[in-house]
Tab-separated table of C-alpha atoms and ligand atoms in Angstrom:
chain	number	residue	atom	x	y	z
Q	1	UNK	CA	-21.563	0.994	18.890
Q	2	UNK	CA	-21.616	1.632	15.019
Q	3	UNK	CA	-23.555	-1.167	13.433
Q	4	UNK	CA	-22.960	-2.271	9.947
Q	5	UNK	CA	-26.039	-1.601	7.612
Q	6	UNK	CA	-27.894	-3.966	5.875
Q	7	UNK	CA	-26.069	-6.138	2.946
Q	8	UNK	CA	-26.365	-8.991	1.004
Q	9	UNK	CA	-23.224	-11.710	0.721
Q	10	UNK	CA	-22.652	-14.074	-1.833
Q	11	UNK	CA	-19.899	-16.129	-1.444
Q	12	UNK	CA	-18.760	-17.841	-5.504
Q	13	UNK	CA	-16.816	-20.774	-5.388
Q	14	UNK	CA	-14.401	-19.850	-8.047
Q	15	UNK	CA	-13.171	-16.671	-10.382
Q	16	UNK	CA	-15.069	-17.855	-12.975
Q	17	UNK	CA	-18.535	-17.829	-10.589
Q	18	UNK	CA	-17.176	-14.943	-8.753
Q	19	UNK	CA	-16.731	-12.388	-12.520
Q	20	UNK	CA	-20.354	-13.879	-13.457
Q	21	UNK	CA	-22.029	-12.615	-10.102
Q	22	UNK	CA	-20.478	-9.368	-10.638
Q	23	UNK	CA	-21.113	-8.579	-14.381
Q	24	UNK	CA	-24.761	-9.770	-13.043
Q	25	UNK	CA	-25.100	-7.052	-10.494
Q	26	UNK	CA	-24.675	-3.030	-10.987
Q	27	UNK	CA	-21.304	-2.034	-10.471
Q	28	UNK	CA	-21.770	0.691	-7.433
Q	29	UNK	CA	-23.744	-1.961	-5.309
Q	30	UNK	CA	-21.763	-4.872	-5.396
Q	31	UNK	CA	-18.376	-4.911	-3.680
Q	32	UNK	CA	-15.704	-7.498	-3.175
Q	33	UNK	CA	-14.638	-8.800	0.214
Q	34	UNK	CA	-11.384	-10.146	1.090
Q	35	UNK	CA	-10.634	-10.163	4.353
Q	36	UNK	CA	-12.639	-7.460	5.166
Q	37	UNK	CA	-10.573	-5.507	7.777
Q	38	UNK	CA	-10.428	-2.505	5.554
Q	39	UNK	CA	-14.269	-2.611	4.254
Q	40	UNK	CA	-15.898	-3.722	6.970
Q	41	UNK	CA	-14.906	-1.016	9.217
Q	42	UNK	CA	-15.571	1.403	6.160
Q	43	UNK	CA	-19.405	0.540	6.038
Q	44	UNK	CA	-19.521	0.813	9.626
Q	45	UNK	CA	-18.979	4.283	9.037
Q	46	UNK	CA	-21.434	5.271	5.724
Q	47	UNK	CA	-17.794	4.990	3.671
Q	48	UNK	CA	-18.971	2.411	1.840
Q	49	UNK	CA	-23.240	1.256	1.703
Q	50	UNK	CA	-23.167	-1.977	-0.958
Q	51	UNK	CA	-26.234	-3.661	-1.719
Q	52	UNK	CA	-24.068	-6.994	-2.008
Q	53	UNK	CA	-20.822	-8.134	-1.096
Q	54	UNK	CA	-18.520	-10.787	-3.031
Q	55	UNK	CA	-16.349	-12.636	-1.091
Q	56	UNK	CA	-13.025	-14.440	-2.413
Q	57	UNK	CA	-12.584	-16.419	0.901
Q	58	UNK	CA	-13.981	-19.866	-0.899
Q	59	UNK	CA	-11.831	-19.703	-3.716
Q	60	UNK	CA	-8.567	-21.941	-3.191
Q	61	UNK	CA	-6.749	-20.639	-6.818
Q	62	UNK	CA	-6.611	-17.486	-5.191
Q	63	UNK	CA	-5.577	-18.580	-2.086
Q	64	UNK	CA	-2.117	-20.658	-3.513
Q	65	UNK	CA	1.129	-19.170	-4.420
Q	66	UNK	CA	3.499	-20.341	-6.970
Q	67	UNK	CA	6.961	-20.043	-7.486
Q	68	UNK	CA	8.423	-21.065	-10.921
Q	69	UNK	CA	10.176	-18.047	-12.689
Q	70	UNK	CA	9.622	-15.426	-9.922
Q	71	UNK	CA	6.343	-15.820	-7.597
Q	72	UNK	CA	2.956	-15.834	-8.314
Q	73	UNK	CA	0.722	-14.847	-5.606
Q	74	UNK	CA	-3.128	-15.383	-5.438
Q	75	UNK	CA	-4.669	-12.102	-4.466
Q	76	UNK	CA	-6.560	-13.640	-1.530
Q	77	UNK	CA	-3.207	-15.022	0.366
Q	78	UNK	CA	-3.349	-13.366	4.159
Q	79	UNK	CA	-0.847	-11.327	5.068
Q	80	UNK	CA	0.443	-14.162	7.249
Q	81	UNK	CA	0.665	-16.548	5.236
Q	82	UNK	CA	2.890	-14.412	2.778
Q	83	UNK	CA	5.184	-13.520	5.262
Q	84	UNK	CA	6.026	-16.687	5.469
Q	85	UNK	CA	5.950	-17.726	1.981
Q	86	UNK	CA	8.649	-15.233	1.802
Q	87	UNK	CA	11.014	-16.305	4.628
Q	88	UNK	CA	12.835	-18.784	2.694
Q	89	UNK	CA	13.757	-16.026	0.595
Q	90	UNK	CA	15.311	-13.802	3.450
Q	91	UNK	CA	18.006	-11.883	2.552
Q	92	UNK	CA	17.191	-11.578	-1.404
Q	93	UNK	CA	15.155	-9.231	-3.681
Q	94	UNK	CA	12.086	-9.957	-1.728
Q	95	UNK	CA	12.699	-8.558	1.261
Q	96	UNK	CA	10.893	-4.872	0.939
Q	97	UNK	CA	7.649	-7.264	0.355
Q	98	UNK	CA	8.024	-9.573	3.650
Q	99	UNK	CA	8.944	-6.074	5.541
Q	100	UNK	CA	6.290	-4.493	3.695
Q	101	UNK	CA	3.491	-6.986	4.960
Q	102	UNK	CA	4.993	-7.824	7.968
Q	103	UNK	CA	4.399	-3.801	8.986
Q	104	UNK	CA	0.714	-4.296	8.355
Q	105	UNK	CA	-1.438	-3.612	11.003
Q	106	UNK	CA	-1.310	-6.010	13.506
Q	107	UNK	CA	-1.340	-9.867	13.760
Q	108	UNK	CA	-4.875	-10.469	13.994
Q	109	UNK	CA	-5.460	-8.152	11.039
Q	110	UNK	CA	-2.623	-9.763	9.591
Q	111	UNK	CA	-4.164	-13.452	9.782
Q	112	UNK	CA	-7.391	-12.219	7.955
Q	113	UNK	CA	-6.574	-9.403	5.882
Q	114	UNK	CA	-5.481	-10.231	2.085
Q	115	UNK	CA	-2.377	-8.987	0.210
Q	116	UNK	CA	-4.954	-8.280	-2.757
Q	117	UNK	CA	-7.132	-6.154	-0.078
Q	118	UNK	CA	-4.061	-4.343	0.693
Q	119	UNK	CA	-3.189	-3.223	-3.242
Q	120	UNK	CA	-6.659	-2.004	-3.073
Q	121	UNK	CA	-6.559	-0.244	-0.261
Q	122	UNK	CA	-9.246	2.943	-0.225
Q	123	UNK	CA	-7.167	6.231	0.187
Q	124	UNK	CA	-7.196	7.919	3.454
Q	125	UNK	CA	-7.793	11.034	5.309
Q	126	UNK	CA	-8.219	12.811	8.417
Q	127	UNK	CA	-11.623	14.582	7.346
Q	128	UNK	CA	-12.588	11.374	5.851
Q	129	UNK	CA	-11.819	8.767	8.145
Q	130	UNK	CA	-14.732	9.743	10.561
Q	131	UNK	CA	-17.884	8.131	11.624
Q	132	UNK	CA	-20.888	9.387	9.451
Q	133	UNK	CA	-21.638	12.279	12.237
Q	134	UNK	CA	-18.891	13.809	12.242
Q	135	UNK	CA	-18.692	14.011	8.228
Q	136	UNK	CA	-22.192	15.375	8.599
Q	137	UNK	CA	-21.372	17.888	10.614
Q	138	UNK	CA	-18.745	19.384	8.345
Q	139	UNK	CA	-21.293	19.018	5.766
Q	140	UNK	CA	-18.936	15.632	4.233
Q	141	UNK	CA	-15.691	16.403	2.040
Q	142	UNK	CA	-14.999	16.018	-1.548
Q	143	UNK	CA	-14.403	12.170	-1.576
Q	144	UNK	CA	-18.148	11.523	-0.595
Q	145	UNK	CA	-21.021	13.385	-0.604
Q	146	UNK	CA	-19.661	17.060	0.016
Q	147	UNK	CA	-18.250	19.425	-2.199
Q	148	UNK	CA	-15.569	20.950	-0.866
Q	149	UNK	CA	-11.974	19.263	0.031
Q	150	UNK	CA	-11.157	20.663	3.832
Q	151	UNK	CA	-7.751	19.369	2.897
Q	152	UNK	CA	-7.129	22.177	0.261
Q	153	UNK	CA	-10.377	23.861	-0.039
Q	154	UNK	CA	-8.982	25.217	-3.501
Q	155	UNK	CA	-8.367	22.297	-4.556
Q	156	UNK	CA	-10.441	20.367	-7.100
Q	157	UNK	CA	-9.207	17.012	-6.972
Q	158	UNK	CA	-9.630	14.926	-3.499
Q	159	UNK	CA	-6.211	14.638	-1.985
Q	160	UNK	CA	-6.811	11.356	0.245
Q	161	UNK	CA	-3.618	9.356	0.761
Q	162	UNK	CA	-2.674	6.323	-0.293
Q	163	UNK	CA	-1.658	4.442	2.800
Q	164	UNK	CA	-0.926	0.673	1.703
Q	165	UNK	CA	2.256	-0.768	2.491
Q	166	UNK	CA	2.590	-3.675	-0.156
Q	167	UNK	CA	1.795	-1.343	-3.142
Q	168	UNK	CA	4.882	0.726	-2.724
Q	169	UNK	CA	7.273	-2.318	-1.942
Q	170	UNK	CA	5.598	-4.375	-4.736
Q	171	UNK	CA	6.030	-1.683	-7.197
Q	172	UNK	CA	9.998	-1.685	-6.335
Q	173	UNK	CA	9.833	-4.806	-6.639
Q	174	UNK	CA	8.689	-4.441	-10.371
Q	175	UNK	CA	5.228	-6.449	-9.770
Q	176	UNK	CA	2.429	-6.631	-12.298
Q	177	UNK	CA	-0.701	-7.584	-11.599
Q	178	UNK	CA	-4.171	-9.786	-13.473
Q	179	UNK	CA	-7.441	-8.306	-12.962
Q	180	UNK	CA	-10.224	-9.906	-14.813
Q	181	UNK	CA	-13.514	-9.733	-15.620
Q	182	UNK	CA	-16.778	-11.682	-16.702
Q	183	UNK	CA	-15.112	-10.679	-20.551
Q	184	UNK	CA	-11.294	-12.029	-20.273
Q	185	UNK	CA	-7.820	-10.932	-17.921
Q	186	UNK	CA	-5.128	-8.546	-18.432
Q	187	UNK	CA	-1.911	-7.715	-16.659
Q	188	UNK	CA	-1.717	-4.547	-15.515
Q	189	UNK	CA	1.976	-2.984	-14.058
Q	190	UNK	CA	1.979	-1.704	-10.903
Q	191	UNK	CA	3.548	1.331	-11.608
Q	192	UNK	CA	-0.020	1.667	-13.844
Q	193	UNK	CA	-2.292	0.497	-11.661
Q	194	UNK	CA	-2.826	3.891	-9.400
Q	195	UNK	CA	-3.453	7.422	-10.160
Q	196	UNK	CA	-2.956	10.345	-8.269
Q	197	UNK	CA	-6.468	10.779	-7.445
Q	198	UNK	CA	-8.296	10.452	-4.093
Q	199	UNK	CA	-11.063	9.251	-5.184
Q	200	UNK	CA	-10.268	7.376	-8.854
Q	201	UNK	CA	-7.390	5.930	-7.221
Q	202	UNK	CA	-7.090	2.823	-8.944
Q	203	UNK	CA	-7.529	2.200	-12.422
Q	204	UNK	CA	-9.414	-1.278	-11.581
Q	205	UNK	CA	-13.249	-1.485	-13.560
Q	206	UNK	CA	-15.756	-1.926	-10.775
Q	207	UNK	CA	-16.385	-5.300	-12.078
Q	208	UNK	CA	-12.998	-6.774	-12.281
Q	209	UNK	CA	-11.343	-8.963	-9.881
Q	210	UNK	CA	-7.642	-8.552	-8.594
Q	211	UNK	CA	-6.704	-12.535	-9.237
Q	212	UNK	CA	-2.866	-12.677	-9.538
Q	213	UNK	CA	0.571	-10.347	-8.322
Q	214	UNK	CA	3.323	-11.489	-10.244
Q	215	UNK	CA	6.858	-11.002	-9.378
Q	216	UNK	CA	9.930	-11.572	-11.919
Q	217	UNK	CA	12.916	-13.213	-10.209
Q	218	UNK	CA	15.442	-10.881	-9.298
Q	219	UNK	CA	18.604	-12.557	-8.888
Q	220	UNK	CA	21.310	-10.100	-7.488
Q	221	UNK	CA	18.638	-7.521	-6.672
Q	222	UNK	CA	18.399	-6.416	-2.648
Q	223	UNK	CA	15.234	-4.285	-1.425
Q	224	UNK	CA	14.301	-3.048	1.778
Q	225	UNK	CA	11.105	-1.098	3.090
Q	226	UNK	CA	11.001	1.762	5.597
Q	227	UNK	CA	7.919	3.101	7.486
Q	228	UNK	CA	7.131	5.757	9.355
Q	229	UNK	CA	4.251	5.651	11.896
Q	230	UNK	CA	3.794	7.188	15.361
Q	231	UNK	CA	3.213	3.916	16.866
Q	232	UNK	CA	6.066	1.828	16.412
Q	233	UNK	CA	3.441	-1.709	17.104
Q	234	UNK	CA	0.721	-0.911	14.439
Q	235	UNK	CA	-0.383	2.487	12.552
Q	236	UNK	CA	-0.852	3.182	8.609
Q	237	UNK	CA	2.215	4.883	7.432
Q	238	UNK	CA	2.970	8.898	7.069
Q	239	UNK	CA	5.647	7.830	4.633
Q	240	UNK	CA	7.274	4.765	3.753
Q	241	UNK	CA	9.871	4.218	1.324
Q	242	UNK	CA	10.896	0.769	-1.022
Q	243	UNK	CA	14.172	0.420	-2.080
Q	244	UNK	CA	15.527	-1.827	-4.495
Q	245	UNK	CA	18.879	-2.346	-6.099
Q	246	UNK	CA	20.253	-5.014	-8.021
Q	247	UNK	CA	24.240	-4.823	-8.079
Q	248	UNK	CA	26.698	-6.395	-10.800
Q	249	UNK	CA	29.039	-9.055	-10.146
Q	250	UNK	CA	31.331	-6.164	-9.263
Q	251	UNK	CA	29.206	-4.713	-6.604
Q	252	UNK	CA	28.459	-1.497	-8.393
Q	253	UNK	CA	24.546	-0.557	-9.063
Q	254	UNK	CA	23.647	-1.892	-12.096
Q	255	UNK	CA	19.339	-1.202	-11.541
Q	256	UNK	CA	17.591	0.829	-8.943
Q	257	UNK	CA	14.115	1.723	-7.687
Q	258	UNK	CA	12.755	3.618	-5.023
Q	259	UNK	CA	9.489	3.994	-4.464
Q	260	UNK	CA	7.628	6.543	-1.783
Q	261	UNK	CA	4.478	5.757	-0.129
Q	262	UNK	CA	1.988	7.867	1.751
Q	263	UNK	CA	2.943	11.154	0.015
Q	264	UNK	CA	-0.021	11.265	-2.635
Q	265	UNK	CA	-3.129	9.709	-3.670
Q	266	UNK	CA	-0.485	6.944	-5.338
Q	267	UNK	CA	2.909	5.546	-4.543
Q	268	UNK	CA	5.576	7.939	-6.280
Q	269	UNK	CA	8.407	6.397	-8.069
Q	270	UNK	CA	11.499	8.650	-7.303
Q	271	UNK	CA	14.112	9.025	-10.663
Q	272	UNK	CA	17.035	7.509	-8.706
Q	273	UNK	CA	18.610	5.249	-11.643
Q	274	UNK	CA	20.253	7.337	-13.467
Q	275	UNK	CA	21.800	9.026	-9.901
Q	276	UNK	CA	23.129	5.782	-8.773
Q	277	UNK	CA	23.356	3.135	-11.523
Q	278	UNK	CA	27.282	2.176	-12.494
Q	279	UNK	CA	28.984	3.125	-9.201
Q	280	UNK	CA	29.086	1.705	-5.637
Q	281	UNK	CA	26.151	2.882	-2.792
Q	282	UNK	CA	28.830	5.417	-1.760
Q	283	UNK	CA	27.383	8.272	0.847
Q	284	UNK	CA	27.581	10.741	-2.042
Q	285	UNK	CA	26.000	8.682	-4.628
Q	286	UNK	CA	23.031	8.112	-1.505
Q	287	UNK	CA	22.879	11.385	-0.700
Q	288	UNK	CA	22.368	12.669	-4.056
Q	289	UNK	CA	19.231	10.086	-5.077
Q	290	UNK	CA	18.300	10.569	-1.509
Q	291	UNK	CA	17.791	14.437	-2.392
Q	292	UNK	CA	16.584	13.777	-5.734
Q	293	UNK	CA	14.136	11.535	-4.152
Q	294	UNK	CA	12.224	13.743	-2.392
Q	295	UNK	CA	11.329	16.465	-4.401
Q	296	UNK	CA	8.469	14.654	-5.956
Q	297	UNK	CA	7.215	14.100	-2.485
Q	298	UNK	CA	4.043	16.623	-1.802
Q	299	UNK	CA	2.777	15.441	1.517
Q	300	UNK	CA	-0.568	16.810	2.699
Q	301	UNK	CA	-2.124	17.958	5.832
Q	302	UNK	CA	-4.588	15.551	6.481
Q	303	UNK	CA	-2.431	12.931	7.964
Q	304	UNK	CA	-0.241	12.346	11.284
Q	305	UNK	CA	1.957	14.488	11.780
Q	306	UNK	CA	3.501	17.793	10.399
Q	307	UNK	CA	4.052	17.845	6.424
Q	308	UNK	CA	7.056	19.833	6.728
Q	309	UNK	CA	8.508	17.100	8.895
Q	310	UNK	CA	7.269	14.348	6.731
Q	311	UNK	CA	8.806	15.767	3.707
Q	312	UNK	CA	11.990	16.644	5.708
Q	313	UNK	CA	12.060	12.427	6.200
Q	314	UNK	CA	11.793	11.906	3.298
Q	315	UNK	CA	15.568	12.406	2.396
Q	316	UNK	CA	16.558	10.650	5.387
Q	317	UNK	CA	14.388	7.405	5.282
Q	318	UNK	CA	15.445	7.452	1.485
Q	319	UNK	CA	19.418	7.245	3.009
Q	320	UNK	CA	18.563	4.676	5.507
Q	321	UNK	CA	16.997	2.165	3.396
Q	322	UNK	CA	20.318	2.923	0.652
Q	323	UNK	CA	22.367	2.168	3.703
Q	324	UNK	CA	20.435	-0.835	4.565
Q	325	UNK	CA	20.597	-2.390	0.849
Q	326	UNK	CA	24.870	-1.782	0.676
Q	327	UNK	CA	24.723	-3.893	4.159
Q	328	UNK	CA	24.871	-1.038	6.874
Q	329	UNK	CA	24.225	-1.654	10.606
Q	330	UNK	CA	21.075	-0.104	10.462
Q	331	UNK	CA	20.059	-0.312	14.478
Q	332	UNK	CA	21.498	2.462	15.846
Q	333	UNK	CA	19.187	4.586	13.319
Q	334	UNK	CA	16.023	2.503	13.913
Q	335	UNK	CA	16.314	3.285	17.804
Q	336	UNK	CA	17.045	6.865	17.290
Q	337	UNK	CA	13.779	7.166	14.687
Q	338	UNK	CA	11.843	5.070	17.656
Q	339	UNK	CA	13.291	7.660	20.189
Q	340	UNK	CA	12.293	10.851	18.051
Q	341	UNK	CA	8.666	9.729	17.896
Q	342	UNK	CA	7.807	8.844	21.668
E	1	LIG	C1	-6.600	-0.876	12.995
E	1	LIG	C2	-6.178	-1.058	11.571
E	1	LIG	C3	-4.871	-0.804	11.204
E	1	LIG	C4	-4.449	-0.968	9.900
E	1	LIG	N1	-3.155	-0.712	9.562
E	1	LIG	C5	-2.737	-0.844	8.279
E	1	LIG	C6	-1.394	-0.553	7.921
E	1	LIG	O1	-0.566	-0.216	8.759
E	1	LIG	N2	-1.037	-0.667	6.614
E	1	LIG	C7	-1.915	-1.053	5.653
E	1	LIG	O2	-1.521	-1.140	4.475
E	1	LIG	N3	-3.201	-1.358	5.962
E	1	LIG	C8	-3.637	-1.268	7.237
E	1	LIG	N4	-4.945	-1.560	7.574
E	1	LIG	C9	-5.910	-1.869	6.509
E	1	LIG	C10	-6.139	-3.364	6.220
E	1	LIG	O3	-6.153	-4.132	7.407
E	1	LIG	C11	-5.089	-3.942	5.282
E	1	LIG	O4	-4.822	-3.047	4.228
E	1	LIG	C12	-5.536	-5.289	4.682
E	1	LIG	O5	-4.476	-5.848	3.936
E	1	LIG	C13	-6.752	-5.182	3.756
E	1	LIG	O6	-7.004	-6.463	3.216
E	1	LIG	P1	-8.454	-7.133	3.312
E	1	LIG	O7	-8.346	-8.462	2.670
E	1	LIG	O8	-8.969	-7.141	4.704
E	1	LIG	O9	-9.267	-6.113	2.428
E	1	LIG	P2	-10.847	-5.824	2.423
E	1	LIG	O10	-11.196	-4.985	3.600
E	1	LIG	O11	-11.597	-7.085	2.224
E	1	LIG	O12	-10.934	-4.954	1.086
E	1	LIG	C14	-10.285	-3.706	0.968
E	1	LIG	C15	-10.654	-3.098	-0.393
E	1	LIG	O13	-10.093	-3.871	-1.444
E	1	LIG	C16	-11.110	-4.395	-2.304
E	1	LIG	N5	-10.648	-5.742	-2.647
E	1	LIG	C17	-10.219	-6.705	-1.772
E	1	LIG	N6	-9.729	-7.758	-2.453
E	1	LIG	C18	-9.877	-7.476	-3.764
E	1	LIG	C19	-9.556	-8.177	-4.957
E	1	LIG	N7	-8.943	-9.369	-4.942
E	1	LIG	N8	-9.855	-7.604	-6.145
E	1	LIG	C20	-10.434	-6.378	-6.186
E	1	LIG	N9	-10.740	-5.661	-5.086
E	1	LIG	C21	-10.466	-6.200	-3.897
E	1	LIG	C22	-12.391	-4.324	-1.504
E	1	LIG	O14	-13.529	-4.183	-2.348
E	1	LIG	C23	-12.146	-3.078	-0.659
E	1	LIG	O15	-12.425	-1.931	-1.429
E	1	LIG	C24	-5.390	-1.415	8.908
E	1	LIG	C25	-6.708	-1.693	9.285
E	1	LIG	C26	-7.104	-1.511	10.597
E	1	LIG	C27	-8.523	-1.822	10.955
């Protein structure tokens, strides 16, 4: 059994309590706890020692989510709970975002673990995501305490992947987010929230607190999120791909986003706009963003599966969620993607 080492936990009663305790403490040692079903298992393994932990569970502003022009969603909403939050809007420009969450996991890790946990997600790899033996024995990787990447042993950046579902859908979705600190708040896009960097992965100050995702409304805007996983019940993705389109009054594209997850250390927006924007979702117009799409895609080898095959997918999950946003009968190509991986 791999017991958790020794921590302290102090549990603030609001942000305001919560920024204080952590401009109070050294950044490395103090780390915030949401639901905990990413970090916990982390220190379990040596990933992660902190002296203290800072949990948001007690702190009802970030548990509430608003909905005036667009949604505002406290960082420390469940996964859950958001799903349903978003059911009323079923069919509408928040779709890739229910989908998104609603692929998390499973339900138990769904009921405690935190959409805010999620955007902060700690990159992922197969050399990494051992128990602290095992790292040992390979004498540790670039990400912690080794020196050498086993990924690319080249290569001098680590090349952990970013795994979280929401952050790809959300940035689709054009989502900014508030992180603030002991000395004020600022909003922060999601598109420049995360670099392509295993290890400085998100361009959040030790100290600072993910309160708020904000979403604008998007009237006449679709979106849809596909995943790929070996287990079709519960697995972090390989790949996963938001798409969002919003479509004049005409039905042609007048916006579009796609998004790629689980390809780098960040999500990667894919150029489609200027491929599709001013004509219908016709199968050339799709197959031409869906080719365009993947090129920025540079999967690694430290994941499931082959990278050659999750690049190939790339084009084709990029077609299927298209398909899926002009109103395609998407079933038949669900069950044959279910079939491929058993
Ligand atoms: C078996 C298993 C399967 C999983 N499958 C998936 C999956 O398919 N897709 C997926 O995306 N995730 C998956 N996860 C990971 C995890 O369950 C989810 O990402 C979850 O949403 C994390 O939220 P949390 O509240 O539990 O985060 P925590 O574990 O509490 O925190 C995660 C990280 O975010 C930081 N953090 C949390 N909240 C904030 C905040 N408000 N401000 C600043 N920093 C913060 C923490 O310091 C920590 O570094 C899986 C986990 C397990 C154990």
């Amino acid at each position: 059994m791999m017991r958790l080492p020794r921590f302290r936990f102090v549990s603030p009663q609001s942000v305001g309590e919560a920024v204080d305790v952590l401009a109070a403490l050294s950044p490395g040692d103090a780390v915030i706890v949401a639901g905990g079903t990413d970090l916990v298992p982390n220190m379990k393994r040596r990933q992660q020692t902190p002296g203290t932990l800072v949990g948001l569970r007690a702190i009802d502003a970030l548990r509430a989510i608003g909905n005036g022009d667009g949604l505002t969603i406290g960082a420390a909403v469940t996964l859950s709970r958001l799903i349903r939050a978003l059911e009323p809007y079923r069919g509408g420009g928040y779709d890739a975002l229910r989908q998104a969450a609603a692929q998390v996991a499973t339900p138990h890790l769904r009921n405690m673990g935190t959409i805010g946990g999620n955007l902060c997600l700690d990159t992922r790899c197969n050399y990494y995501d051992q128990n602290y033996e095992w790292r040992k024995a390979i004498d540790f990787c670039l990400k912690k305490d080794g020196e050498t990447c086993w990924v690319a042993p080249s290569s001098r950046r680590c090349l952990a992947v970013s795994s979280t579902d929401s952050a790809p859908a959300l940035m689709a979705l054009g989502a900014s987010v508030e992180l603030r600190d002991a000395n004020g708040s600022r909003d922060v896009p999601l598109s420049a929230l995360y670099r392509n960097d295993g290890i400085d992965y998100i361009a959040r100050r030790p100290n600072e607190i993910l309160t708020f995702i904000r979403l604008p409304r998007l009237d006449r805007w679709r979106s849809a999120y596909w995943k790929l996983r070996r287990r079709g019940y519960f697995d972090f993705p390989v790949l996963s791909v938001a798409a969002a389109v919003k479509f004049g009054h005409d039905g042609s594209v007048e916006n579009a986003r796609v998004v790629l997850g689980a390809v780098a250390s960040c999500p990667i927006e894919a150029g489609v706009r200027e491929i599709l924007a001013g004509h219908p979702l016709s199968h050339e117009r799709i197959a031409e963003a869906a080719h365009a799409a993947a090129q920025p895609a540079r999967p690694m080898d430290n994941t499931d599966f082959t990278l050659v095959w999750r690049k190939r997918m790339v084009k084709s999950f990029v077609t299927y969620a298209l398909r899926e946003l002009r109103g395609d009968d998407m079933r038949a190509d669900r069950y044959k993607i279910a079939r491929q991986l058993l």
